[in-house]
PDB file of C-alpha atoms in Angstrom:
ATOM      1  CA  UNK P   1     133.087 -16.721  85.156  1.00 90.00           C
ATOM      2  CA  UNK P   2     130.933 -14.500  87.338  1.00 98.00           C
ATOM      3  CA  UNK P   3     132.014 -10.932  87.764  1.00 98.00           C
ATOM      4  CA  UNK P   4     133.572 -10.967  91.188  1.00 98.00           C
ATOM      5  CA  UNK P   5     135.225  -8.256  93.324  1.00 98.00           C
ATOM      6  CA  UNK P   6     137.189  -8.553  96.546  1.00 98.00           C
ATOM      7  CA  UNK P   7     137.723  -5.481  98.708  1.00 96.00           C
ATOM      8  CA  UNK P   8     138.996  -4.782 102.295  1.00 96.00           C
ATOM      9  CA  UNK P   9     140.861  -7.041 104.787  1.00 95.00           C
ATOM     10  CA  UNK P  10     139.764  -9.090 107.727  1.00 96.00           C
ATOM     11  CA  UNK P  11     137.175 -11.820 108.195  1.00 97.00           C
ATOM     12  CA  UNK P  12     135.523 -12.741 104.847  1.00 98.00           C
ATOM     13  CA  UNK P  13     132.002 -12.149 103.847  1.00 98.00           C
ATOM     14  CA  UNK P  14     130.661 -13.586 100.646  1.00 98.00           C
ATOM     15  CA  UNK P  15     127.694 -11.483  99.501  1.00 98.00           C
ATOM     16  CA  UNK P  16     124.936 -11.890  96.829  1.00 98.00           C
ATOM     17  CA  UNK P  17     122.602  -9.168  95.487  1.00 98.00           C
ATOM     18  CA  UNK P  18     118.903  -9.370  94.771  1.00 98.00           C
ATOM     19  CA  UNK P  19     116.757 -10.368  91.696  1.00 98.00           C
ATOM     20  CA  UNK P  20     117.211  -8.066  88.759  1.00 97.00           C
ATOM     21  CA  UNK P  21     119.784  -6.011  90.687  1.00 98.00           C
ATOM     22  CA  UNK P  22     123.579  -6.010  90.686  1.00 98.00           C
ATOM     23  CA  UNK P  23     126.810  -4.893  92.478  1.00 98.00           C
ATOM     24  CA  UNK P  24     126.559  -1.575  90.872  1.00 98.00           C
ATOM     25  CA  UNK P  25     123.055  -1.102  92.268  1.00 98.00           C
ATOM     26  CA  UNK P  26     124.360  -1.851  95.725  1.00 98.00           C
ATOM     27  CA  UNK P  27     127.305   0.512  95.333  1.00 97.00           C
ATOM     28  CA  UNK P  28     124.852   3.293  94.424  1.00 97.00           C
ATOM     29  CA  UNK P  29     122.342   2.761  97.312  1.00 97.00           C
ATOM     30  CA  UNK P  30     124.877   1.889 100.015  1.00 97.00           C
ATOM     31  CA  UNK P  31     122.280  -0.295 101.823  1.00 98.00           C
ATOM     32  CA  UNK P  32     124.693  -3.153 102.852  1.00 98.00           C
ATOM     33  CA  UNK P  33     128.293  -2.109 102.179  1.00 97.00           C
ATOM     34  CA  UNK P  34     130.238   0.871 103.499  1.00 95.00           C
ATOM     35  CA  UNK P  35     131.971   3.461 101.322  1.00 91.00           C
ATOM     36  CA  UNK P  36     135.283   2.910 103.105  1.00 91.00           C
ATOM     37  CA  UNK P  37     137.006  -0.189 104.226  1.00 91.00           C
ATOM     38  CA  UNK P  38     135.922  -1.301 107.611  1.00 94.00           C
ATOM     39  CA  UNK P  39     137.943  -4.281 108.557  1.00 95.00           C
ATOM     40  CA  UNK P  40     135.801  -6.804 106.639  1.00 97.00           C
ATOM     41  CA  UNK P  41     137.011  -8.595 103.475  1.00 97.00           C
ATOM     42  CA  UNK P  42     133.929  -8.358 101.220  1.00 98.00           C
ATOM     43  CA  UNK P  43     133.716 -10.847  98.312  1.00 98.00           C
ATOM     44  CA  UNK P  44     130.786  -9.789  96.025  1.00 98.00           C
ATOM     45  CA  UNK P  45     129.769 -10.859  92.685  1.00 98.00           C
ATOM     46  CA  UNK P  46     127.078 -10.264  89.988  1.00 98.00           C
ATOM     47  CA  UNK P  47     124.784 -13.272  89.848  1.00 98.00           C
ATOM     48  CA  UNK P  48     124.410 -15.220  86.624  1.00 98.00           C
ATOM     49  CA  UNK P  49     122.570 -13.214  84.030  1.00 97.00           C
ATOM     50  CA  UNK P  50     122.845 -10.016  86.147  1.00 98.00           C
ATOM     51  CA  UNK P  51     125.253  -7.057  85.969  1.00 97.00           C
ATOM     52  CA  UNK P  52     128.399  -7.925  84.234  1.00 97.00           C
ATOM     53  CA  UNK P  53     128.089 -11.682  84.682  1.00 98.00           C
ATOM     54  CA  UNK P  54     127.137 -13.781  81.649  1.00 96.00           C
ATOM     55  CA  UNK P  55     123.803 -15.560  81.528  1.00 94.00           C
ATOM     56  CA  UNK P  56     122.022 -18.031  79.263  1.00 94.00           C
ATOM     57  CA  UNK P  57     118.546 -19.427  78.649  1.00 96.00           C
ATOM     58  CA  UNK P  58     118.540 -22.451  80.886  1.00 97.00           C
ATOM     59  CA  UNK P  59     116.351 -21.716  83.894  1.00 98.00           C
ATOM     60  CA  UNK P  60     118.051 -24.419  85.943  1.00 98.00           C
ATOM     61  CA  UNK P  61     121.151 -22.305  86.199  1.00 98.00           C
ATOM     62  CA  UNK P  62     119.162 -19.655  88.039  1.00 98.00           C
ATOM     63  CA  UNK P  63     117.421 -21.836  90.550  1.00 98.00           C
ATOM     64  CA  UNK P  64     118.225 -20.862  94.176  1.00 98.00           C
ATOM     65  CA  UNK P  65     119.986 -24.087  94.709  1.00 98.00           C
ATOM     66  CA  UNK P  66     122.188 -23.394  91.691  1.00 98.00           C
ATOM     67  CA  UNK P  67     122.946 -19.947  92.967  1.00 98.00           C
ATOM     68  CA  UNK P  68     123.828 -21.450  96.218  1.00 98.00           C
ATOM     69  CA  UNK P  69     126.422 -23.558  94.340  1.00 98.00           C
ATOM     70  CA  UNK P  70     127.729 -20.481  92.592  1.00 98.00           C
ATOM     71  CA  UNK P  71     128.261 -18.783  95.993  1.00 98.00           C
ATOM     72  CA  UNK P  72     129.974 -21.801  97.425  1.00 98.00           C
ATOM     73  CA  UNK P  73     132.222 -21.909  94.383  1.00 98.00           C
ATOM     74  CA  UNK P  74     133.191 -18.288  94.797  1.00 98.00           C
ATOM     75  CA  UNK P  75     133.725 -18.888  98.535  1.00 98.00           C
ATOM     76  CA  UNK P  76     136.076 -21.724  97.816  1.00 97.00           C
ATOM     77  CA  UNK P  77     138.162 -19.746  95.406  1.00 96.00           C
ATOM     78  CA  UNK P  78     138.416 -16.462  97.298  1.00 96.00           C
ATOM     79  CA  UNK P  79     138.007 -17.286 101.017  1.00 94.00           C
ATOM     80  CA  UNK P  80     139.524 -19.461 103.876  1.00 91.00           C
ATOM     81  CA  UNK P  81     136.995 -21.161 106.112  1.00 91.00           C
ATOM     82  CA  UNK P  82     134.985 -20.632 108.092  1.00 96.00           C
ATOM     83  CA  UNK P  83     133.532 -17.603 106.431  1.00 97.00           C
ATOM     84  CA  UNK P  84     130.386 -15.524 106.610  1.00 98.00           C
ATOM     85  CA  UNK P  85     127.694 -15.782 103.931  1.00 98.00           C
ATOM     86  CA  UNK P  86     125.076 -13.165 103.144  1.00 98.00           C
ATOM     87  CA  UNK P  87     122.723 -11.543 100.668  1.00 98.00           C
ATOM     88  CA  UNK P  88     119.799  -9.450  99.854  1.00 98.00           C
ATOM     89  CA  UNK P  89     116.432 -10.899  98.774  1.00 98.00           C
ATOM     90  CA  UNK P  90     117.265 -13.524  96.197  1.00 98.00           C
ATOM     91  CA  UNK P  91     120.846 -13.379  97.427  1.00 98.00           C
ATOM     92  CA  UNK P  92     119.663 -14.108 101.062  1.00 98.00           C
ATOM     93  CA  UNK P  93     117.888 -17.263  99.685  1.00 98.00           C
ATOM     94  CA  UNK P  94     121.246 -18.325  97.962  1.00 98.00           C
ATOM     95  CA  UNK P  95     123.186 -17.698 101.210  1.00 98.00           C
ATOM     96  CA  UNK P  96     120.711 -19.655 103.335  1.00 98.00           C
ATOM     97  CA  UNK P  97     120.817 -22.646 100.966  1.00 98.00           C
ATOM     98  CA  UNK P  98     124.581 -22.354 100.783  1.00 98.00           C
ATOM     99  CA  UNK P  99     124.812 -22.490 104.617  1.00 98.00           C
ATOM    100  CA  UNK P 100     122.545 -25.417 104.764  1.00 98.00           C
ATOM    101  CA  UNK P 101     124.840 -27.283 102.319  1.00 98.00           C
ATOM    102  CA  UNK P 102     128.033 -26.426 104.364  1.00 98.00           C
ATOM    103  CA  UNK P 103     127.077 -25.220 107.826  1.00 98.00           C
ATOM    104  CA  UNK P 104     130.417 -26.434 109.243  1.00 97.00           C
ATOM    105  CA  UNK P 105     132.338 -23.966 107.006  1.00 98.00           C
ATOM    106  CA  UNK P 106     129.932 -20.970 107.664  1.00 98.00           C
ATOM    107  CA  UNK P 107     130.848 -18.675 110.548  1.00 98.00           C
ATOM    108  CA  UNK P 108     127.623 -16.726 110.336  1.00 98.00           C
ATOM    109  CA  UNK P 109     124.818 -15.833 108.005  1.00 98.00           C
ATOM    110  CA  UNK P 110     123.249 -12.434 107.146  1.00 98.00           C
ATOM    111  CA  UNK P 111     119.823 -12.538 105.517  1.00 98.00           C
ATOM    112  CA  UNK P 112     118.687  -8.976 104.241  1.00 98.00           C
ATOM    113  CA  UNK P 113     115.075  -8.359 103.355  1.00 98.00           C
ATOM    114  CA  UNK P 114     114.206 -12.149 102.728  1.00 98.00           C
ATOM    115  CA  UNK P 115     111.930 -12.780  99.757  1.00 97.00           C
ATOM    116  CA  UNK P 116     108.419 -14.087  99.751  1.00 97.00           C
ATOM    117  CA  UNK P 117     108.273 -17.629 100.883  1.00 97.00           C
ATOM    118  CA  UNK P 118     105.938 -20.458 101.752  1.00 98.00           C
ATOM    119  CA  UNK P 119     102.321 -19.069 101.948  1.00 97.00           C
ATOM    120  CA  UNK P 120     103.229 -15.781 100.439  1.00 96.00           C
ATOM    121  CA  UNK P 121     105.201 -17.197  97.502  1.00 97.00           C
ATOM    122  CA  UNK P 122     102.186 -17.945  95.118  1.00 97.00           C
ATOM    123  CA  UNK P 123     101.201 -14.407  94.816  1.00 96.00           C
ATOM    124  CA  UNK P 124     104.739 -13.379  93.967  1.00 97.00           C
ATOM    125  CA  UNK P 125     104.882 -16.230  91.377  1.00 98.00           C
ATOM    126  CA  UNK P 126     101.864 -14.700  89.775  1.00 97.00           C
ATOM    127  CA  UNK P 127     103.648 -11.325  89.480  1.00 96.00           C
ATOM    128  CA  UNK P 128     106.632 -13.047  87.800  1.00 97.00           C
ATOM    129  CA  UNK P 129     104.303 -14.625  85.135  1.00 98.00           C
ATOM    130  CA  UNK P 130     102.599 -11.244  84.546  1.00 97.00           C
ATOM    131  CA  UNK P 131     106.214  -9.827  83.927  1.00 96.00           C
ATOM    132  CA  UNK P 132     107.015 -12.646  81.507  1.00 97.00           C
ATOM    133  CA  UNK P 133     103.776 -12.037  79.562  1.00 97.00           C
ATOM    134  CA  UNK P 134     104.591  -8.379  79.276  1.00 96.00           C
ATOM    135  CA  UNK P 135     107.991  -9.166  78.052  1.00 97.00           C
ATOM    136  CA  UNK P 136     106.750 -11.636  75.550  1.00 95.00           C
ATOM    137  CA  UNK P 137     104.102  -9.353  74.225  1.00 95.00           C
ATOM    138  CA  UNK P 138     105.740  -5.883  74.321  1.00 94.00           C
ATOM    139  CA  UNK P 139     109.466  -6.302  75.148  1.00 94.00           C
ATOM    140  CA  UNK P 140     111.683  -5.422  78.072  1.00 94.00           C
ATOM    141  CA  UNK P 141     111.076  -1.765  77.378  1.00 94.00           C
ATOM    142  CA  UNK P 142     107.430  -2.147  78.520  1.00 94.00           C
ATOM    143  CA  UNK P 143     108.578  -3.851  81.697  1.00 95.00           C
ATOM    144  CA  UNK P 144     110.831  -0.818  82.414  1.00 95.00           C
ATOM    145  CA  UNK P 145     108.076   1.525  81.908  1.00 94.00           C
ATOM    146  CA  UNK P 146     105.842  -0.395  84.295  1.00 92.00           C
ATOM    147  CA  UNK P 147     108.649  -0.669  86.881  1.00 92.00           C
ATOM    148  CA  UNK P 148     109.337   3.094  86.679  1.00 93.00           C
ATOM    149  CA  UNK P 149     105.628   3.777  87.433  1.00 92.00           C
ATOM    150  CA  UNK P 150     105.457   1.150  90.307  1.00 90.00           C
ATOM    151  CA  UNK P 151     108.788   1.103  92.147  1.00 91.00           C
ATOM    152  CA  UNK P 152     109.277  -1.945  94.243  1.00 89.00           C
ATOM    153  CA  UNK P 153     110.524  -0.110  97.285  1.00 94.00           C
ATOM    154  CA  UNK P 154     108.782   0.932 100.500  1.00 96.00           C
ATOM    155  CA  UNK P 155     107.332   4.478 100.415  1.00 95.00           C
ATOM    156  CA  UNK P 156     109.396   5.708 103.268  1.00 96.00           C
ATOM    157  CA  UNK P 157     112.610   4.753 101.327  1.00 96.00           C
ATOM    158  CA  UNK P 158     111.385   6.272  98.149  1.00 95.00           C
ATOM    159  CA  UNK P 159     110.645   9.543  99.821  1.00 95.00           C
ATOM    160  CA  UNK P 160     114.050   9.626 101.367  1.00 96.00           C
ATOM    161  CA  UNK P 161     115.965   8.379  98.339  1.00 96.00           C
ATOM    162  CA  UNK P 162     114.054   8.583  95.021  1.00 95.00           C
ATOM    163  CA  UNK P 163     117.321   7.922  93.160  1.00 96.00           C
ATOM    164  CA  UNK P 164     117.288   4.328  94.489  1.00 97.00           C
ATOM    165  CA  UNK P 165     114.376   3.638  92.179  1.00 95.00           C
ATOM    166  CA  UNK P 166     116.386   4.920  89.224  1.00 96.00           C
ATOM    167  CA  UNK P 167     119.307   2.728  90.196  1.00 96.00           C
ATOM    168  CA  UNK P 168     117.026  -0.437  90.144  1.00 96.00           C
ATOM    169  CA  UNK P 169     115.852   0.627  86.662  1.00 96.00           C
ATOM    170  CA  UNK P 170     119.482   0.935  85.428  1.00 96.00           C
ATOM    171  CA  UNK P 171     120.164  -2.641  86.683  1.00 97.00           C
ATOM    172  CA  UNK P 172     117.078  -4.017  84.884  1.00 96.00           C
ATOM    173  CA  UNK P 173     117.787  -2.161  81.695  1.00 96.00           C
ATOM    174  CA  UNK P 174     121.103  -3.885  81.349  1.00 95.00           C
ATOM    175  CA  UNK P 175     119.481  -7.344  81.295  1.00 96.00           C
ATOM    176  CA  UNK P 176     118.749  -9.521  78.231  1.00 95.00           C
ATOM    177  CA  UNK P 177     115.201 -10.397  77.577  1.00 96.00           C
ATOM    178  CA  UNK P 178     115.899 -14.074  76.954  1.00 96.00           C
ATOM    179  CA  UNK P 179     118.038 -14.474  80.158  1.00 97.00           C
ATOM    180  CA  UNK P 180     115.338 -12.522  82.138  1.00 97.00           C
ATOM    181  CA  UNK P 181     112.707 -14.945  80.955  1.00 98.00           C
ATOM    182  CA  UNK P 182     114.833 -17.853  82.187  1.00 98.00           C
ATOM    183  CA  UNK P 183     115.529 -16.184  85.478  1.00 98.00           C
ATOM    184  CA  UNK P 184     111.838 -15.421  86.095  1.00 98.00           C
ATOM    185  CA  UNK P 185     111.040 -19.049  85.197  1.00 98.00           C
ATOM    186  CA  UNK P 186     113.534 -20.194  87.805  1.00 98.00           C
ATOM    187  CA  UNK P 187     112.136 -17.744  90.370  1.00 98.00           C
ATOM    188  CA  UNK P 188     108.657 -19.240  89.851  1.00 98.00           C
ATOM    189  CA  UNK P 189     109.989 -22.699  90.780  1.00 98.00           C
ATOM    190  CA  UNK P 190     111.853 -21.595  93.930  1.00 98.00           C
ATOM    191  CA  UNK P 191     110.891 -21.355  97.695  1.00 98.00           C
ATOM    192  CA  UNK P 192     112.812 -21.446 100.918  1.00 98.00           C
ATOM    193  CA  UNK P 193     113.433 -24.834 102.603  1.00 97.00           C
ATOM    194  CA  UNK P 194     110.928 -26.467 105.113  1.00 97.00           C
ATOM    195  CA  UNK P 195     110.951 -25.166 108.615  1.00 97.00           C
ATOM    196  CA  UNK P 196     112.131 -28.570 109.772  1.00 97.00           C
ATOM    197  CA  UNK P 197     115.400 -28.181 107.803  1.00 97.00           C
ATOM    198  CA  UNK P 198     115.909 -24.569 109.062  1.00 98.00           C
ATOM    199  CA  UNK P 199     115.593 -25.785 112.631  1.00 98.00           C
ATOM    200  CA  UNK P 200     118.720 -27.873 112.167  1.00 97.00           C
ATOM    201  CA  UNK P 201     120.905 -24.979 111.007  1.00 98.00           C
ATOM    202  CA  UNK P 202     123.142 -24.104 114.065  1.00 98.00           C
ATOM    203  CA  UNK P 203     124.643 -21.133 112.433  1.00 98.00           C
ATOM    204  CA  UNK P 204     124.454 -17.561 113.977  1.00 98.00           C
ATOM    205  CA  UNK P 205     122.079 -15.603 111.729  1.00 98.00           C
ATOM    206  CA  UNK P 206     121.269 -11.957 111.401  1.00 98.00           C
ATOM    207  CA  UNK P 207     118.001 -11.159 109.639  1.00 98.00           C
ATOM    208  CA  UNK P 208     117.544  -7.552 108.502  1.00 98.00           C
ATOM    209  CA  UNK P 209     113.979  -6.654 107.582  1.00 98.00           C
ATOM    210  CA  UNK P 210     112.059  -3.473 106.636  1.00 97.00           C
ATOM    211  CA  UNK P 211     108.369  -2.626 106.851  1.00 96.00           C
ATOM    212  CA  UNK P 212     105.887  -1.836 104.159  1.00 95.00           C
ATOM    213  CA  UNK P 213     107.335  -4.034 101.336  1.00 94.00           C
ATOM    214  CA  UNK P 214     104.991  -6.875 100.109  1.00 88.00           C
ATOM    215  CA  UNK P 215     107.784  -8.241  97.913  1.00 93.00           C
ATOM    216  CA  UNK P 216     109.993  -8.729 101.015  1.00 96.00           C
ATOM    217  CA  UNK P 217     107.277  -9.257 103.673  1.00 96.00           C
ATOM    218  CA  UNK P 218     108.054  -9.101 107.312  1.00 97.00           C
ATOM    219  CA  UNK P 219     106.196 -12.320 107.621  1.00 97.00           C
ATOM    220  CA  UNK P 220     109.166 -14.217 105.889  1.00 98.00           C
ATOM    221  CA  UNK P 221     111.685 -12.519 108.211  1.00 98.00           C
ATOM    222  CA  UNK P 222     109.723 -13.415 111.402  1.00 98.00           C
ATOM    223  CA  UNK P 223     109.138 -16.913 110.361  1.00 98.00           C
ATOM    224  CA  UNK P 224     112.876 -17.379 109.604  1.00 98.00           C
ATOM    225  CA  UNK P 225     113.677 -15.874 112.968  1.00 98.00           C
ATOM    226  CA  UNK P 226     111.451 -18.256 114.717  1.00 98.00           C
ATOM    227  CA  UNK P 227     112.710 -21.374 112.777  1.00 98.00           C
ATOM    228  CA  UNK P 228     116.509 -20.651 112.822  1.00 98.00           C
ATOM    229  CA  UNK P 229     117.872 -21.579 116.240  1.00 98.00           C
ATOM    230  CA  UNK P 230     120.533 -18.870 116.481  1.00 98.00           C
ATOM    231  CA  UNK P 231     118.711 -16.034 114.710  1.00 98.00           C
ATOM    232  CA  UNK P 232     118.537 -12.249 115.499  1.00 98.00           C
ATOM    233  CA  UNK P 233     115.959 -10.161 113.852  1.00 98.00           C
ATOM    234  CA  UNK P 234     116.228  -6.381 113.310  1.00 98.00           C
ATOM    235  CA  UNK P 235     113.358  -4.448 111.664  1.00 98.00           C
ATOM    236  CA  UNK P 236     113.427  -0.934 110.402  1.00 97.00           C
ATOM    237  CA  UNK P 237     110.949   1.429 108.944  1.00 95.00           C
ATOM    238  CA  UNK P 238     113.098   4.592 108.533  1.00 94.00           C
ATOM    239  CA  UNK P 239     115.817   5.684 106.089  1.00 96.00           C
ATOM    240  CA  UNK P 240     118.018   6.867 108.961  1.00 96.00           C
ATOM    241  CA  UNK P 241     118.006   3.446 110.384  1.00 97.00           C
ATOM    242  CA  UNK P 242     118.910   1.933 107.128  1.00 97.00           C
ATOM    243  CA  UNK P 243     122.199   3.845 106.886  1.00 96.00           C
ATOM    244  CA  UNK P 244     123.349   1.773 109.822  1.00 97.00           C
ATOM    245  CA  UNK P 245     123.008  -1.609 108.177  1.00 98.00           C
ATOM    246  CA  UNK P 246     126.471  -1.684 106.619  1.00 98.00           C
ATOM    247  CA  UNK P 247     128.098  -1.318 110.097  1.00 97.00           C
ATOM    248  CA  UNK P 248     125.621  -3.757 111.687  1.00 98.00           C
ATOM    249  CA  UNK P 249     126.588  -6.323 109.063  1.00 98.00           C
ATOM    250  CA  UNK P 250     130.277  -5.794 109.579  1.00 98.00           C
ATOM    251  CA  UNK P 251     129.977  -5.981 113.411  1.00 98.00           C
ATOM    252  CA  UNK P 252     128.094  -9.248 113.111  1.00 98.00           C
ATOM    253  CA  UNK P 253     130.628 -10.803 110.846  1.00 98.00           C
ATOM    254  CA  UNK P 254     133.476  -9.687 113.234  1.00 97.00           C
ATOM    255  CA  UNK P 255     131.576 -10.937 116.325  1.00 97.00           C
ATOM    256  CA  UNK P 256     131.429 -14.425 114.867  1.00 97.00           C
ATOM    257  CA  UNK P 257     134.705 -14.572 113.046  1.00 92.00           C
ATOM    258  CA  UNK P 258     137.115 -17.387 114.102  1.00 85.00           C
ATOM    259  CA  UNK P 259     139.673 -16.179 116.477  1.00 68.00           C
TER     260      UNK P 259
END
């Protein structure tokens, strides 16, 4: 069973966090969810092998397609249809694939800082392989030291909220080395669907992107916005704008809720 929380009332949003992160990380940073109930029923969970959810060493369980199935399973258990799907980075890939599997049951889609994809994916795969070699040779503590020296966040965000880098380290420190190796194996095998498949997805989609982050390049967000027929793209480069994302997400879900 994946660790799942349900909060608030109103239209349902099923939300997935990013790679090597957790619900606790998102609670700390406040990037996507408001501190107080705002009329949206948020159904969130720790992905397999992350946070308080159990993991394993079978990389197939961590593929984006498998994570999409996990999201749909949680949606089926906790929400009526149609419902909104969304996520951050890896979680946005899960949400996109889940929407492609069940477009008729998806009221809208939120893709926050989509990951590397298509032509930018190979360079990220090389980073994941380097991380695996470091874990194999020196253990996960060495990966933590490297991550502390090179936070994977835009400089403008680090300057405004240096504690967010510490929150990501806490999420990483709680992961098991054997599960993380399998998770990284799966990440190396994943990519977003072909543009031709995305062009068939008639679901209202909000794409939230930020500048100056090579792990979540604007290029992916812009290509998604071009390919998806009903997409809206918002780009920020300032921590003040980031604080509006929770309300932006909630407003989008409300706007497209059945009624």
